[in-house]
mmCIF file with all atom_site columns, C-alpha atoms in Angstrom:
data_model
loop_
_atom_site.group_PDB
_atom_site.id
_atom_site.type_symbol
_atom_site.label_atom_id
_atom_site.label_alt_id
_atom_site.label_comp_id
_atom_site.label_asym_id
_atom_site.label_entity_id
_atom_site.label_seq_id
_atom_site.pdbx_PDB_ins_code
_atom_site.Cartn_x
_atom_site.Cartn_y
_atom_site.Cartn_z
_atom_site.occupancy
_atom_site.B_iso_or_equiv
_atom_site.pdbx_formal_charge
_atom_site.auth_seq_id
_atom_site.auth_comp_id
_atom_site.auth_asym_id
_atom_site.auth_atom_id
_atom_site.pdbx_PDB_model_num
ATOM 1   C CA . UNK R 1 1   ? -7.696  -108.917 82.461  1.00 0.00 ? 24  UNK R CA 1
ATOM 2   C CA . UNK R 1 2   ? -7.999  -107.001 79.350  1.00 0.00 ? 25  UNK R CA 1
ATOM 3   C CA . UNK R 1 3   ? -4.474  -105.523 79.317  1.00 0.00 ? 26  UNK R CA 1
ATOM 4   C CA . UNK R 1 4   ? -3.724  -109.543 79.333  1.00 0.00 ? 27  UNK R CA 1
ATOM 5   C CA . UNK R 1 5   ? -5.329  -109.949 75.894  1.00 0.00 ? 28  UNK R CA 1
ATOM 6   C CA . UNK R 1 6   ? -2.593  -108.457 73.598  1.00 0.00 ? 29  UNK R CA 1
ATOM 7   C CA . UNK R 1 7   ? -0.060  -110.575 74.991  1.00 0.00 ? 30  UNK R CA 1
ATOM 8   C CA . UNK R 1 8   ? -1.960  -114.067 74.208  1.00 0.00 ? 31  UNK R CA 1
ATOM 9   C CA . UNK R 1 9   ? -2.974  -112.927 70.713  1.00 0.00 ? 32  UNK R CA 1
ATOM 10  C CA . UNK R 1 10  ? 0.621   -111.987 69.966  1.00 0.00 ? 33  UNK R CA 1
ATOM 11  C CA . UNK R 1 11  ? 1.829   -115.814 69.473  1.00 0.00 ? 34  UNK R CA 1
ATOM 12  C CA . UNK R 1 12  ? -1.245  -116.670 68.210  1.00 0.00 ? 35  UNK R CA 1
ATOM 13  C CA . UNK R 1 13  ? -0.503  -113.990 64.912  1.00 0.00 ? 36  UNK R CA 1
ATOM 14  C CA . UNK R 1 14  ? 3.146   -114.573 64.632  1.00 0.00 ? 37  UNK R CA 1
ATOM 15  C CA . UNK R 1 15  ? 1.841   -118.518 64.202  1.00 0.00 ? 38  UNK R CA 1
ATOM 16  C CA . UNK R 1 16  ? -0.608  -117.364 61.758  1.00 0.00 ? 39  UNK R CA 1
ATOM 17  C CA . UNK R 1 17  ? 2.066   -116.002 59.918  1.00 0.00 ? 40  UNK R CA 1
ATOM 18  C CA . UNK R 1 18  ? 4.538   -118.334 59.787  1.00 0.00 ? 41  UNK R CA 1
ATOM 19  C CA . UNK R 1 19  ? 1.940   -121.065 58.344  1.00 0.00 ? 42  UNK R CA 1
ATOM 20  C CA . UNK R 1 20  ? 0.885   -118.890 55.737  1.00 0.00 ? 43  UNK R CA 1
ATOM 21  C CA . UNK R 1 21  ? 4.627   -118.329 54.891  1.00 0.00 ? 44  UNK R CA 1
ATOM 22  C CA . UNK R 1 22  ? 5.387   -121.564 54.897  1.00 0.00 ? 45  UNK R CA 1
ATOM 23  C CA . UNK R 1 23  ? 2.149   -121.788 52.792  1.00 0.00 ? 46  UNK R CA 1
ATOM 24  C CA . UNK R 1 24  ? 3.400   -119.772 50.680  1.00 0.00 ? 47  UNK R CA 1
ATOM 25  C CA . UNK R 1 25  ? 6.681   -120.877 50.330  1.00 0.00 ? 48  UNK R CA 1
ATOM 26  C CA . UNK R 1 26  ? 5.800   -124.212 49.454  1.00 0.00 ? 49  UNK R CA 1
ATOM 27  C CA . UNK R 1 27  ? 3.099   -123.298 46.531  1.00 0.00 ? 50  UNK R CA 1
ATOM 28  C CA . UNK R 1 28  ? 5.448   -120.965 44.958  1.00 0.00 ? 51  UNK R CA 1
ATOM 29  C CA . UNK R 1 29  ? 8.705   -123.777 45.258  1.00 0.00 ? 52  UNK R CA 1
ATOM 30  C CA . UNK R 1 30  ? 5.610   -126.177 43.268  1.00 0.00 ? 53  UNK R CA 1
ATOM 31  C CA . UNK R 1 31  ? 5.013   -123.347 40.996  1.00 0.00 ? 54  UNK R CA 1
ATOM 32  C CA . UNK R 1 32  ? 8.894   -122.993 40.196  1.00 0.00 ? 55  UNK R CA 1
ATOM 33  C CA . UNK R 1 33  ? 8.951   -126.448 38.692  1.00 0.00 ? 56  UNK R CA 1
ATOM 34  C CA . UNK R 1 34  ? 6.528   -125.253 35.628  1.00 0.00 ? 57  UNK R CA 1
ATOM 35  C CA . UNK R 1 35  ? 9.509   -122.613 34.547  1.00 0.00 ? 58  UNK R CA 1
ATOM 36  C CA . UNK R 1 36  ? 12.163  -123.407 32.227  1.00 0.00 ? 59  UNK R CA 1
ATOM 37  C CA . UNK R 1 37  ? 15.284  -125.110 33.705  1.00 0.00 ? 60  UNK R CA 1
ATOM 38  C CA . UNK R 1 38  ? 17.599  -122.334 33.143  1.00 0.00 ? 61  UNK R CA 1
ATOM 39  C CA . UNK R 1 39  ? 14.968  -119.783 35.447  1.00 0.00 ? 62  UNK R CA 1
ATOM 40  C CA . UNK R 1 40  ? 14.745  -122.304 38.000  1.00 0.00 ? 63  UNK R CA 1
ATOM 41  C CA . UNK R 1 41  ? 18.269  -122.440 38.293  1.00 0.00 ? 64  UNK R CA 1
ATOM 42  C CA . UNK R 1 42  ? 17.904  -118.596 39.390  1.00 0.00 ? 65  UNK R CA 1
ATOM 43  C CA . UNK R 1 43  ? 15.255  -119.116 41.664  1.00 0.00 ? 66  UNK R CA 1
ATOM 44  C CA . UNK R 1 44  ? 17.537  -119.851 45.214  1.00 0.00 ? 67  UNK R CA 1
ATOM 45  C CA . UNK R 1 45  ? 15.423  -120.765 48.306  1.00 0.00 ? 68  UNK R CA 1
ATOM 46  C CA . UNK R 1 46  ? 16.197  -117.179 49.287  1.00 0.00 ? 69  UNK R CA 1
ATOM 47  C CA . UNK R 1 47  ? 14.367  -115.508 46.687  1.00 0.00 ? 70  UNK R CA 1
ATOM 48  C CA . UNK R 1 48  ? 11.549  -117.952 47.055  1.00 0.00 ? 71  UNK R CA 1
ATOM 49  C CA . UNK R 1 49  ? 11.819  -117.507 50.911  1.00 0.00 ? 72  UNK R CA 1
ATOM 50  C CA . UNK R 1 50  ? 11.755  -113.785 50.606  1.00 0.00 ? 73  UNK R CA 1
ATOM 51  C CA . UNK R 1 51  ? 9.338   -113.528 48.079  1.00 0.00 ? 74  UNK R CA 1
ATOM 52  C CA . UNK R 1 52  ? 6.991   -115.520 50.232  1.00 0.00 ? 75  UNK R CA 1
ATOM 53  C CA . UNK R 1 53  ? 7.404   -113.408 53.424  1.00 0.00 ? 76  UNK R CA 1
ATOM 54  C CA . UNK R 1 54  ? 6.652   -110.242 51.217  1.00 0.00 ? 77  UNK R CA 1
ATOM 55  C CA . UNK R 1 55  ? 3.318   -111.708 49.704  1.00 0.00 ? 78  UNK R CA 1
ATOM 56  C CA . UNK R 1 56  ? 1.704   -112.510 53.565  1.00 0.00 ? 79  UNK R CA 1
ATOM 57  C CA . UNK R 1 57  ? -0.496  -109.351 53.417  1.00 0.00 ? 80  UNK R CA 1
ATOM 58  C CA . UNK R 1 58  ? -1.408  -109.869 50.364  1.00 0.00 ? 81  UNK R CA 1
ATOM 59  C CA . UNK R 1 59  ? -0.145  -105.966 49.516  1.00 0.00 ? 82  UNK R CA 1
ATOM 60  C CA . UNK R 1 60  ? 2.041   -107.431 46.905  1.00 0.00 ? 83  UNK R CA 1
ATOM 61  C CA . UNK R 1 61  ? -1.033  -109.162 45.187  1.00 0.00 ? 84  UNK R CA 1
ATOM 62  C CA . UNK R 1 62  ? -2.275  -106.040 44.642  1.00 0.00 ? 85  UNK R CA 1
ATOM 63  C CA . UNK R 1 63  ? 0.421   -103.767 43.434  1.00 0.00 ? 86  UNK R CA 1
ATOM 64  C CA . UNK R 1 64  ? 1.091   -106.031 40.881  1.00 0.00 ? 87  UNK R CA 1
ATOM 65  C CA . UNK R 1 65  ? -2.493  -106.279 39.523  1.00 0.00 ? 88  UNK R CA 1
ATOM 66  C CA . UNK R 1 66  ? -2.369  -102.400 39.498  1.00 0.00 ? 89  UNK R CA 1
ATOM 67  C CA . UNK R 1 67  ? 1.172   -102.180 37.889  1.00 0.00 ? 90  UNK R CA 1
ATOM 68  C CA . UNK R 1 68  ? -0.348  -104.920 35.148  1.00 0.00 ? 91  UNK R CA 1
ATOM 69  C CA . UNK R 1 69  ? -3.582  -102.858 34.700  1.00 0.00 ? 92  UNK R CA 1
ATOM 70  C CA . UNK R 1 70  ? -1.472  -100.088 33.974  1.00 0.00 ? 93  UNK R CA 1
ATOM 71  C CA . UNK R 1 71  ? 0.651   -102.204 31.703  1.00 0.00 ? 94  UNK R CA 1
ATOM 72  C CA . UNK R 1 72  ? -2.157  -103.006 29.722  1.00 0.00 ? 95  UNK R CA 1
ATOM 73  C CA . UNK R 1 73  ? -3.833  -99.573  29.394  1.00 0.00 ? 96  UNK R CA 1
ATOM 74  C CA . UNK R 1 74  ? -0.480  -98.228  28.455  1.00 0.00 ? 97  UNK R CA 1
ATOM 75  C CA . UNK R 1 75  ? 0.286   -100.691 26.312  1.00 0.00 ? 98  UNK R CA 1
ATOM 76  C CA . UNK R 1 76  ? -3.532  -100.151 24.599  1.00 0.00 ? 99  UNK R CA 1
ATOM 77  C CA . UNK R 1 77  ? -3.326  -97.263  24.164  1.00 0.00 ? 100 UNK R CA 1
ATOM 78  C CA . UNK R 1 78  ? 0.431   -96.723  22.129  1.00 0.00 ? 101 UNK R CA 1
ATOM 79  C CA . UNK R 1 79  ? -1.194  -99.674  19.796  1.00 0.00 ? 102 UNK R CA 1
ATOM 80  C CA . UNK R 1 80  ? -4.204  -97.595  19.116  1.00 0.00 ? 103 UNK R CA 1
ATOM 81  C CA . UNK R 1 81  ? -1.534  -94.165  18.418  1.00 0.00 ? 104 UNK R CA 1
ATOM 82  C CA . UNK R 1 82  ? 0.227   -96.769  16.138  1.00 0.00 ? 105 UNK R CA 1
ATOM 83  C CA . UNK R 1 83  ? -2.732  -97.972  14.307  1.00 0.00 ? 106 UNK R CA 1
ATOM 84  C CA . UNK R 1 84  ? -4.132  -94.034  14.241  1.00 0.00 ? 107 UNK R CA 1
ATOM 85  C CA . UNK R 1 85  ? -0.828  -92.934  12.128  1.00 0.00 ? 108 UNK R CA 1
ATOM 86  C CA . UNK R 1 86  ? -0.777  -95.979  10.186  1.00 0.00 ? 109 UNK R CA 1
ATOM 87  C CA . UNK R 1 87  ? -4.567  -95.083  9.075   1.00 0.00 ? 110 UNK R CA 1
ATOM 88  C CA . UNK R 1 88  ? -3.252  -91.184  8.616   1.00 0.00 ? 111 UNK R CA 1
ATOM 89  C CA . UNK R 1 89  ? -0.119  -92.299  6.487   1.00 0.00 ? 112 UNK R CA 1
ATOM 90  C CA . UNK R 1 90  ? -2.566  -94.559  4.414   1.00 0.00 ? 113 UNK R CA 1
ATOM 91  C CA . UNK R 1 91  ? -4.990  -92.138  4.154   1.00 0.00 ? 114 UNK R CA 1
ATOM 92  C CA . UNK R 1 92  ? -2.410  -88.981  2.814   1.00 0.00 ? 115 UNK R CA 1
ATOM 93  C CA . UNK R 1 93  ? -0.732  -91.860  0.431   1.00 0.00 ? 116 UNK R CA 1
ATOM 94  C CA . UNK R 1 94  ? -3.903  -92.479  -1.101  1.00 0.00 ? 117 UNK R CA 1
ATOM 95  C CA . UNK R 1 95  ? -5.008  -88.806  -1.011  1.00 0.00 ? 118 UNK R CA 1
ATOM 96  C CA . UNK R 1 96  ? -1.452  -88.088  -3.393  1.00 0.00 ? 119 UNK R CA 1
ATOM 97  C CA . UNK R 1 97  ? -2.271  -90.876  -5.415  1.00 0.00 ? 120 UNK R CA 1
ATOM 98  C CA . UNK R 1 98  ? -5.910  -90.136  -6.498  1.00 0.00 ? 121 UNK R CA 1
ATOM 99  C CA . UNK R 1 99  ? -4.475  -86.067  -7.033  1.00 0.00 ? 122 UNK R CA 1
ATOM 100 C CA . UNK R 1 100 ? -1.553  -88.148  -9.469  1.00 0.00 ? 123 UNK R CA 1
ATOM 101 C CA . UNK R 1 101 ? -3.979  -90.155  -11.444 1.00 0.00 ? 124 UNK R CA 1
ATOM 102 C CA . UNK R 1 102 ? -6.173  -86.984  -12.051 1.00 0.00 ? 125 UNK R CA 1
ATOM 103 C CA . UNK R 1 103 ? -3.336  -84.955  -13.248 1.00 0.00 ? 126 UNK R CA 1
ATOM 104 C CA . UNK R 1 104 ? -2.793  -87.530  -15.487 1.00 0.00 ? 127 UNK R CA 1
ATOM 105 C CA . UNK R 1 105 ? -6.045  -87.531  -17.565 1.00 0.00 ? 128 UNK R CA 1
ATOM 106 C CA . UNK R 1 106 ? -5.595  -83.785  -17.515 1.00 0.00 ? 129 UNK R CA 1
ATOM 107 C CA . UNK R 1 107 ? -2.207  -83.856  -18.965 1.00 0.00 ? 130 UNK R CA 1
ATOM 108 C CA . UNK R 1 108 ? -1.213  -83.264  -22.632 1.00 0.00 ? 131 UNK R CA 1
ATOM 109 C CA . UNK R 1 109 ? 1.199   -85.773  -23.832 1.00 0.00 ? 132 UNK R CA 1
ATOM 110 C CA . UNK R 1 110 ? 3.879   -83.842  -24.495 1.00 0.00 ? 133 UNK R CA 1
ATOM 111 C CA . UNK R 1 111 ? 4.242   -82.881  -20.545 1.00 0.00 ? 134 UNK R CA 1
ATOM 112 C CA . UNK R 1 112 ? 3.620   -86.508  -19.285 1.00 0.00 ? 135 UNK R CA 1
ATOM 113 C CA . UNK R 1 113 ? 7.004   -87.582  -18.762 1.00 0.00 ? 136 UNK R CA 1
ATOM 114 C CA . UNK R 1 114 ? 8.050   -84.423  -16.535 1.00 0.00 ? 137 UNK R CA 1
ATOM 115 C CA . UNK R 1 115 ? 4.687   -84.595  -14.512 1.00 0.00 ? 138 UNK R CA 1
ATOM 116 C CA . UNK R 1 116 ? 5.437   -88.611  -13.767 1.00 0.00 ? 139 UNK R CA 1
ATOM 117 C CA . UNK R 1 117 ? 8.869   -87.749  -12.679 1.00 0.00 ? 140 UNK R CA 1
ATOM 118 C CA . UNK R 1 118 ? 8.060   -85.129  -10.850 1.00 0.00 ? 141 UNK R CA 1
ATOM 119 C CA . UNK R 1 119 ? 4.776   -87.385  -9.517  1.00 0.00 ? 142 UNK R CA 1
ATOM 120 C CA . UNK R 1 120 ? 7.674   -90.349  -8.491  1.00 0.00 ? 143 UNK R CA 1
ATOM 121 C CA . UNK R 1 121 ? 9.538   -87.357  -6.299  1.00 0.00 ? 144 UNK R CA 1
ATOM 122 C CA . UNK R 1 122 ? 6.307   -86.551  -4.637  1.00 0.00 ? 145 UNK R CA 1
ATOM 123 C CA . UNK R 1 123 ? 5.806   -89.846  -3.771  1.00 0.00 ? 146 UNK R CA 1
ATOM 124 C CA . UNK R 1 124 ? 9.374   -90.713  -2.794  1.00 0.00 ? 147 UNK R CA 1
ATOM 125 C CA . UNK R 1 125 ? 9.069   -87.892  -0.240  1.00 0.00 ? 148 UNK R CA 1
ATOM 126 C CA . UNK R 1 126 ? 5.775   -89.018  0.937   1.00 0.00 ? 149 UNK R CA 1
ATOM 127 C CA . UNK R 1 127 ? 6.861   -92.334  1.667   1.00 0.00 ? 150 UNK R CA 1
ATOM 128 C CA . UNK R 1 128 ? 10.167  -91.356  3.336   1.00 0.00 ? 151 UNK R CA 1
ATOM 129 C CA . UNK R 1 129 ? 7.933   -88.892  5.584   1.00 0.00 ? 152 UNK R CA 1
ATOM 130 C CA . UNK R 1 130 ? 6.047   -91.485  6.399   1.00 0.00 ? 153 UNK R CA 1
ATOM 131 C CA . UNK R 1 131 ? 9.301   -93.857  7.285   1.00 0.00 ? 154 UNK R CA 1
ATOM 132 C CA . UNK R 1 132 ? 10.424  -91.104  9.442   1.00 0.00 ? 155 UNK R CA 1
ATOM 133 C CA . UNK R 1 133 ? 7.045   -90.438  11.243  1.00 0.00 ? 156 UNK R CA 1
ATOM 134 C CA . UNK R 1 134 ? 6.652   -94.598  11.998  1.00 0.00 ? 157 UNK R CA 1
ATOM 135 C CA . UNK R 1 135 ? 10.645  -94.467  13.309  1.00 0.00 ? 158 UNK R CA 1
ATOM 136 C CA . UNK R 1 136 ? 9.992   -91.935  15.286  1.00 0.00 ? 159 UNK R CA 1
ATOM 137 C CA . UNK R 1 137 ? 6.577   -93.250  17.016  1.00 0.00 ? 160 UNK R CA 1
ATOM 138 C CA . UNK R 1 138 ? 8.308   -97.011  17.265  1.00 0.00 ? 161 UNK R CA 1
ATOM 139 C CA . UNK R 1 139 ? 10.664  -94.952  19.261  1.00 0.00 ? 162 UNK R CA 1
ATOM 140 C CA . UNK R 1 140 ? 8.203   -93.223  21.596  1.00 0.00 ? 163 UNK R CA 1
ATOM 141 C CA . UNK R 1 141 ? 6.238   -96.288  22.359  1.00 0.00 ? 164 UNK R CA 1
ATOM 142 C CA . UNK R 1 142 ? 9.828   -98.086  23.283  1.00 0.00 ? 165 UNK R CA 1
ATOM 143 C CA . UNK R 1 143 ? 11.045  -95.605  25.467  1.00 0.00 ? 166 UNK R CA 1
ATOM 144 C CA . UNK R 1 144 ? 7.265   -94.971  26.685  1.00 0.00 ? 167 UNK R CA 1
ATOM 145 C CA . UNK R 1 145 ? 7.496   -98.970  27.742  1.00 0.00 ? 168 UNK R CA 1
ATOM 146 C CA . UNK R 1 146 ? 11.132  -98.934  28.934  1.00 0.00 ? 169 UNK R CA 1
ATOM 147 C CA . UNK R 1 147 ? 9.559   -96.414  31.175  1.00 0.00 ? 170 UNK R CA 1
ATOM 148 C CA . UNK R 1 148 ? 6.753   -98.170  32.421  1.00 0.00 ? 171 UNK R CA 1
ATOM 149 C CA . UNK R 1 149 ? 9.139   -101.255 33.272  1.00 0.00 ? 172 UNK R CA 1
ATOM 150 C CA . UNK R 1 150 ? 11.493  -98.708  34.978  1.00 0.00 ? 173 UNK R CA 1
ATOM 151 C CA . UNK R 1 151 ? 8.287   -97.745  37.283  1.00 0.00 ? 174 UNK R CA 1
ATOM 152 C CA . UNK R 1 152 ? 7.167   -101.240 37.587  1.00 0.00 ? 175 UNK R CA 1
ATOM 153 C CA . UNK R 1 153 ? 10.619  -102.194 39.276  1.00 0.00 ? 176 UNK R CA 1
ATOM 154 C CA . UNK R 1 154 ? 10.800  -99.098  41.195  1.00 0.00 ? 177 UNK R CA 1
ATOM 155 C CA . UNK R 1 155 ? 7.380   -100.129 42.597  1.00 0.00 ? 178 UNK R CA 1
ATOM 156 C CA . UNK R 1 156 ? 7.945   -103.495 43.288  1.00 0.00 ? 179 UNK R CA 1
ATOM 157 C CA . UNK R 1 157 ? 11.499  -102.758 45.123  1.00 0.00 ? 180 UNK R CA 1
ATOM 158 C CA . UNK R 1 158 ? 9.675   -100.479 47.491  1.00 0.00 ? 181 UNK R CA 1
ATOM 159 C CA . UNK R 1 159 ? 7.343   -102.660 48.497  1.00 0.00 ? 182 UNK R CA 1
ATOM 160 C CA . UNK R 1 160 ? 10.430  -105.248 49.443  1.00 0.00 ? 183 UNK R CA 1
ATOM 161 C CA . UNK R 1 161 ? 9.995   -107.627 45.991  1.00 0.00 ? 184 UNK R CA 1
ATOM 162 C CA . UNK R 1 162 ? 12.825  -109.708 46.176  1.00 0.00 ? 185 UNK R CA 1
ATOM 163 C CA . UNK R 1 163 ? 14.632  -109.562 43.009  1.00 0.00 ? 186 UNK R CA 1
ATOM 164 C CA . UNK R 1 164 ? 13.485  -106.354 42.043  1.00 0.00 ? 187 UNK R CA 1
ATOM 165 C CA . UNK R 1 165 ? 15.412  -103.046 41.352  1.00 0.00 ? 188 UNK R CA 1
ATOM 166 C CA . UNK R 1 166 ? 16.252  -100.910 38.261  1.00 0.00 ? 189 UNK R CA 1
ATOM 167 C CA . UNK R 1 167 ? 18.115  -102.891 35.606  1.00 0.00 ? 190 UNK R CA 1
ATOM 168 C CA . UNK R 1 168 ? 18.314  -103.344 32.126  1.00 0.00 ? 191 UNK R CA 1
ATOM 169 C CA . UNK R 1 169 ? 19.983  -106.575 32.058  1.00 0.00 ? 192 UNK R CA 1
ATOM 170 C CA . UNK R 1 170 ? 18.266  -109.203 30.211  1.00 0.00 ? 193 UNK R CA 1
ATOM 171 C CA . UNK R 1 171 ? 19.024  -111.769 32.760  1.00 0.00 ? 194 UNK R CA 1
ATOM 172 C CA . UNK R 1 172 ? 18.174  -109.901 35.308  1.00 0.00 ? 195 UNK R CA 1
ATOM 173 C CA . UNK R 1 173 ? 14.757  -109.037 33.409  1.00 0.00 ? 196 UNK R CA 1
ATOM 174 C CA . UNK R 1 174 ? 13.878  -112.332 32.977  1.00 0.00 ? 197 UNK R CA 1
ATOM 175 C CA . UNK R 1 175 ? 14.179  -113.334 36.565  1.00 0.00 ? 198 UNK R CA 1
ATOM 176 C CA . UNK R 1 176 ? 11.829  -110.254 37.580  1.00 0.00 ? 199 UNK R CA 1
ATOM 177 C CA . UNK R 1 177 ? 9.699   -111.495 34.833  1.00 0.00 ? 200 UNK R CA 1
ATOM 178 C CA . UNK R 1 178 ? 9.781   -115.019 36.621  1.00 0.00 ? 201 UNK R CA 1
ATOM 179 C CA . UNK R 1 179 ? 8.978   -113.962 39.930  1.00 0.00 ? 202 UNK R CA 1
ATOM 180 C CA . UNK R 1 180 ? 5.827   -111.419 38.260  1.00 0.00 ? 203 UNK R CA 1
ATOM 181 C CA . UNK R 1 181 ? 4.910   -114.767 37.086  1.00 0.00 ? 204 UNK R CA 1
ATOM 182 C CA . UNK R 1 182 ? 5.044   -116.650 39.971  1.00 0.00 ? 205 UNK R CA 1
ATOM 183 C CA . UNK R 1 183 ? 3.106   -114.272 41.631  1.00 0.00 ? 206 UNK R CA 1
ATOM 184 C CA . UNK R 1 184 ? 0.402   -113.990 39.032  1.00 0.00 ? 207 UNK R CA 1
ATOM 185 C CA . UNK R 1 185 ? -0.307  -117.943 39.157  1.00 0.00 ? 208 UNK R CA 1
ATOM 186 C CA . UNK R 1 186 ? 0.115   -117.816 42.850  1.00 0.00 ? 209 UNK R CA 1
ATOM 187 C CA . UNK R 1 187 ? -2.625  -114.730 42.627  1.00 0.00 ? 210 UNK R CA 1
ATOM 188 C CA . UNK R 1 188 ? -4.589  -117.186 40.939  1.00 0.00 ? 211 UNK R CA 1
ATOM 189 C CA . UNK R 1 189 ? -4.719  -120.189 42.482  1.00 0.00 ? 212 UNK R CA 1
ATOM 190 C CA . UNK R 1 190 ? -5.496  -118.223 45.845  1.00 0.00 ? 213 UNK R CA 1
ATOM 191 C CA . UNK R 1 191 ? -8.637  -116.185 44.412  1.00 0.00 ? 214 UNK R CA 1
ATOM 192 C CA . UNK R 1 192 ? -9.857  -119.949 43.045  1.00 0.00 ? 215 UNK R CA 1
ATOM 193 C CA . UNK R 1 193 ? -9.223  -121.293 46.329  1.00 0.00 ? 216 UNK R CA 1
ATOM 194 C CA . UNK R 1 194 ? -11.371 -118.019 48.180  1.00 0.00 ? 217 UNK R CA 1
ATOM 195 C CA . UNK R 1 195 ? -14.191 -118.826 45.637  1.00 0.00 ? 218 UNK R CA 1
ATOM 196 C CA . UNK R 1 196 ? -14.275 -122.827 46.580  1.00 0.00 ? 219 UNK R CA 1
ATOM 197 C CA . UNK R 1 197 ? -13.274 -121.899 50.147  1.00 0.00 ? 220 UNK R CA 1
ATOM 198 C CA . UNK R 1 198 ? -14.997 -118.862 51.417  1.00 0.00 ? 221 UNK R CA 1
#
């Protein structure tokens, strides 16, 4: 009787899934009409469809509150490298201009002139040192974020995220970016829903 079992509960699951896709499927079509026109133009049944079947397990849910945790901590953490140079920078600036003003009161007039030119180059080469050193970390943090948007659709396309694969095409960005949002809200209203419904 036992060996029976299995074959009764089989229906029974593949019900249980279709409901919650179907579930599914209808919050996140409701969810679409909050978007902009032009992004719910982009959104086809399919990708709504699709999208739906790969949240069921709820795995989805998950790797994207991971992938944003990440986001954040990375995105942390280059702002606080930013802000550490900017307070460096500022700090050697006002380092060259306390040394300028007391070579000044040391000066004899007749060698004032030279020492403020040569005081104006010093600081000219400061501040273009400091240019360079900000280009180059604005650079970093770009390609640091490209990066982490690069794993983020790597990630998502694995785990069978409609929509999602390696581009750089803003269009194409801003439907992933869609669809992260869809899933966020739909993340949301599901965790409000466990805490009213347990």
């Amino acid at each position: 009787m036992a060996g029976y079992m299995g074959m009764y509960e089989e229906p029974r699951d593949i019900t249980q899934q279709q409901e919650r896709h179907y579930y599914l499927l209808s919050e996140l079509q409701s969810l679409v009409k909050d978007l902009p026109s032009s992004c719910q133009q982009r959104m086809s049944h399919t990708i709504l469809s699709d999208l739906a079947l790969a949240l069921i397990d709820g795995t989805v849910f998950e790797i994207v509150q991971g992938l944003l945790e990440i986001q954040h901590l990375t995105e942390k953490n280059l702002y606080n490298q930013r802000l550490k140079l900017h307070a460096e920078h500022r700090g050697l600036k006002q380092d060259l201009l306390r040394k300028h003003r007391e070579a000044q009161q040391s000066c004899k007039a007749h060698n004032f002139q030279v020492l403020k030119a040569t005081q104006q180059r010093e600081l000219e080469s400061l501040e273009q040192r400091i240019k360079e050193e900000q280009r180059m970390m604005d650079e970093k943090i770009v390609l640091e974020l490209d990066q982490k948007v690069i794993d983020q659709q790597t990630t998502l396309e694995k785990a069978g995220v409609s929509g999602f694969y390696i581009t750089k095409n803003p269009q194409e960005l801003m439907l992933q970016m869609n669809i992260l949002e869809l899933i966020q809200k739909l993340q949301q209203k599901e965790s409000l829903s466990n805490k009213i419904y347990p």
